[in-house]
PDB file of C-alpha atoms in Angstrom:
ATOM      1  CA  MET A   1       0.000   0.000   0.000  1.00  0.00           C
ATOM      2  CA  GLU A   2       1.307   3.425  -0.922  1.00  0.00           C
ATOM      3  CA  ILE A   3      -0.017   6.538   0.814  1.00  0.00           C
ATOM      4  CA  LYS A   4       0.544   9.996  -0.621  1.00  0.00           C
ATOM      5  CA  THR A   5      -0.183  13.107   1.384  1.00  0.00           C
ATOM      6  CA  LYS A   6      -1.168  16.483  -0.013  1.00  0.00           C
ATOM      7  CA  TYR A   7       1.293  18.283   2.283  1.00  0.00           C
ATOM      8  CA  ASN A   8       4.755  17.455   3.615  1.00  0.00           C
ATOM      9  CA  ILE A   9       6.713  18.244   6.778  1.00  0.00           C
ATOM     10  CA  GLY A  10       7.912  21.846   6.605  1.00  0.00           C
ATOM     11  CA  ASP A  11       5.227  23.053   4.174  1.00  0.00           C
ATOM     12  CA  GLN A  12       3.883  26.503   4.998  1.00  0.00           C
ATOM     13  CA  VAL A  13       0.079  26.444   5.174  1.00  0.00           C
ATOM     14  CA  CYS A  14      -2.868  28.437   6.467  1.00  0.00           C
ATOM     15  CA  THR A  15      -6.064  27.347   8.166  1.00  0.00           C
ATOM     16  CA  LEU A  16      -8.926  28.582  10.314  1.00  0.00           C
ATOM     17  CA  TYR A  17      -8.432  28.214  14.037  1.00  0.00           C
ATOM     18  CA  CYS A  18     -10.669  29.863  16.667  1.00  0.00           C
ATOM     19  CA  ASP A  19     -12.273  31.981  13.916  1.00  0.00           C
ATOM     20  CA  ARG A  20      -8.900  33.351  12.752  1.00  0.00           C
ATOM     21  CA  ILE A  21      -6.848  32.734   9.663  1.00  0.00           C
ATOM     22  CA  VAL A  22      -3.521  31.461  10.945  1.00  0.00           C
ATOM     23  CA  TYR A  23      -0.295  30.521   9.204  1.00  0.00           C
ATOM     24  CA  GLY A  24       2.223  27.909  10.205  1.00  0.00           C
ATOM     25  CA  ALA A  25       4.445  25.053   9.174  1.00  0.00           C
ATOM     26  CA  ILE A  26       3.514  21.397   9.180  1.00  0.00           C
ATOM     27  CA  THR A  27       5.607  19.764  11.882  1.00  0.00           C
ATOM     28  CA  ARG A  28       4.112  16.289  12.068  1.00  0.00           C
ATOM     29  CA  ILE A  29       1.880  14.013  10.028  1.00  0.00           C
ATOM     30  CA  GLU A  30       0.082  11.035  11.537  1.00  0.00           C
ATOM     31  CA  ILE A  31      -1.422   8.336   9.356  1.00  0.00           C
ATOM     32  CA  ARG A  32      -3.751   5.691  10.734  1.00  0.00           C
ATOM     33  CA  ILE A  33      -5.117   2.743   8.819  1.00  0.00           C
ATOM     34  CA  ASP A  34      -7.741   0.490  10.313  1.00  0.00           C
ATOM     35  CA  TYR A  35      -8.570  -3.121   9.580  1.00  0.00           C
ATOM     36  CA  ASP A  36     -10.944  -2.124   6.744  1.00  0.00           C
ATOM     37  CA  SER A  37      -8.186  -0.012   5.106  1.00  0.00           C
ATOM     38  CA  ASN A  38      -9.824   3.282   6.095  1.00  0.00           C
ATOM     39  CA  ILE A  39      -7.116   5.940   6.081  1.00  0.00           C
ATOM     40  CA  GLN A  40      -7.038   8.943   8.417  1.00  0.00           C
ATOM     41  CA  ILE A  41      -4.373  11.618   7.928  1.00  0.00           C
ATOM     42  CA  LYS A  42      -3.737  14.273  10.609  1.00  0.00           C
ATOM     43  CA  TYR A  43      -1.513  17.307  10.092  1.00  0.00           C
ATOM     44  CA  PHE A  44       0.019  19.168  13.015  1.00  0.00           C
ATOM     45  CA  VAL A  45       0.697  22.843  12.265  1.00  0.00           C
ATOM     46  CA  GLN A  46       3.109  24.878  14.368  1.00  0.00           C
ATOM     47  CA  ASN A  47       2.108  28.455  15.092  1.00  0.00           C
ATOM     48  CA  MET A  48       3.422  29.688  18.408  1.00  0.00           C
ATOM     49  CA  THR A  49       0.784  32.431  18.768  1.00  0.00           C
ATOM     50  CA  TYR A  50      -2.542  30.665  18.243  1.00  0.00           C
ATOM     51  CA  ILE A  51      -2.276  26.916  17.734  1.00  0.00           C
ATOM     52  CA  GLY A  52      -1.494  24.588  20.622  1.00  0.00           C
ATOM     53  CA  GLU A  53       0.976  21.742  20.369  1.00  0.00           C
ATOM     54  CA  ASN A  54      -1.490  18.861  20.136  1.00  0.00           C
ATOM     55  CA  VAL A  55      -3.974  20.458  17.736  1.00  0.00           C
ATOM     56  CA  PHE A  56      -4.302  18.694  14.400  1.00  0.00           C
ATOM     57  CA  PHE A  57      -6.124  19.400  11.149  1.00  0.00           C
ATOM     58  CA  GLN A  58      -7.567  17.152   8.486  1.00  0.00           C
ATOM     59  CA  GLU A  59      -6.317  17.587   4.941  1.00  0.00           C
ATOM     60  CA  HIS A  60      -9.428  19.408   3.698  1.00  0.00           C
ATOM     61  CA  LYS A  61      -9.040  22.078   6.396  1.00  0.00           C
ATOM     62  CA  ILE A  62      -5.582  23.368   5.478  1.00  0.00           C
ATOM     63  CA  PHE A  63      -4.526  25.345   2.428  1.00  0.00           C
ATOM     64  CA  LYS A  64      -1.341  26.461   0.699  1.00  0.00           C
ATOM     65  CA  THR A  65      -2.550  30.075   0.453  1.00  0.00           C
ATOM     66  CA  LYS A  66      -4.967  32.441   2.118  1.00  0.00           C
ATOM     67  CA  GLU A  67      -6.689  32.872  -1.253  1.00  0.00           C
ATOM     68  CA  GLU A  68      -7.488  29.130  -1.459  1.00  0.00           C
ATOM     69  CA  LEU A  69      -8.956  29.240   2.048  1.00  0.00           C
ATOM     70  CA  LEU A  70     -11.078  32.315   1.262  1.00  0.00           C
ATOM     71  CA  GLU A  71     -12.310  30.730  -1.971  1.00  0.00           C
ATOM     72  CA  LYS A  72     -13.460  27.668  -0.026  1.00  0.00           C
ATOM     73  CA  LEU A  73     -15.270  29.902   2.471  1.00  0.00           C
ATOM     74  CA  HIS A  74     -16.818  31.945  -0.343  1.00  0.00           C
ATOM     75  CA  LYS A  75     -18.339  28.772  -1.788  1.00  0.00           C
ATOM     76  CA  ASN A  76     -19.955  28.185   1.623  1.00  0.00           C
ATOM     77  CA  ASP A  77     -18.259  24.819   1.923  1.00  0.00           C
ATOM     78  CA  SER A  78     -17.903  23.645   5.475  1.00  0.00           C
ATOM     79  CA  LEU A  79     -14.474  23.522   7.006  1.00  0.00           C
TER      80      LEU A  79
END
């Protein structure tokens, strides 16, 4: 089985956290696969100001740019 992630360690990303747009670097990625081959990918983003150490985000909730995040919000898609 080969698993590819959208983001890598060290990538600079932005996300919504506590109703704020925050920027940070991906510091850890956790991948879990259960018996039925369901895959869960968690990204940990380091931002010393707003995001705590053990807070993780799913792939669909982080973005390479602020513009991508705003476009997703503009479409009224849930984050």
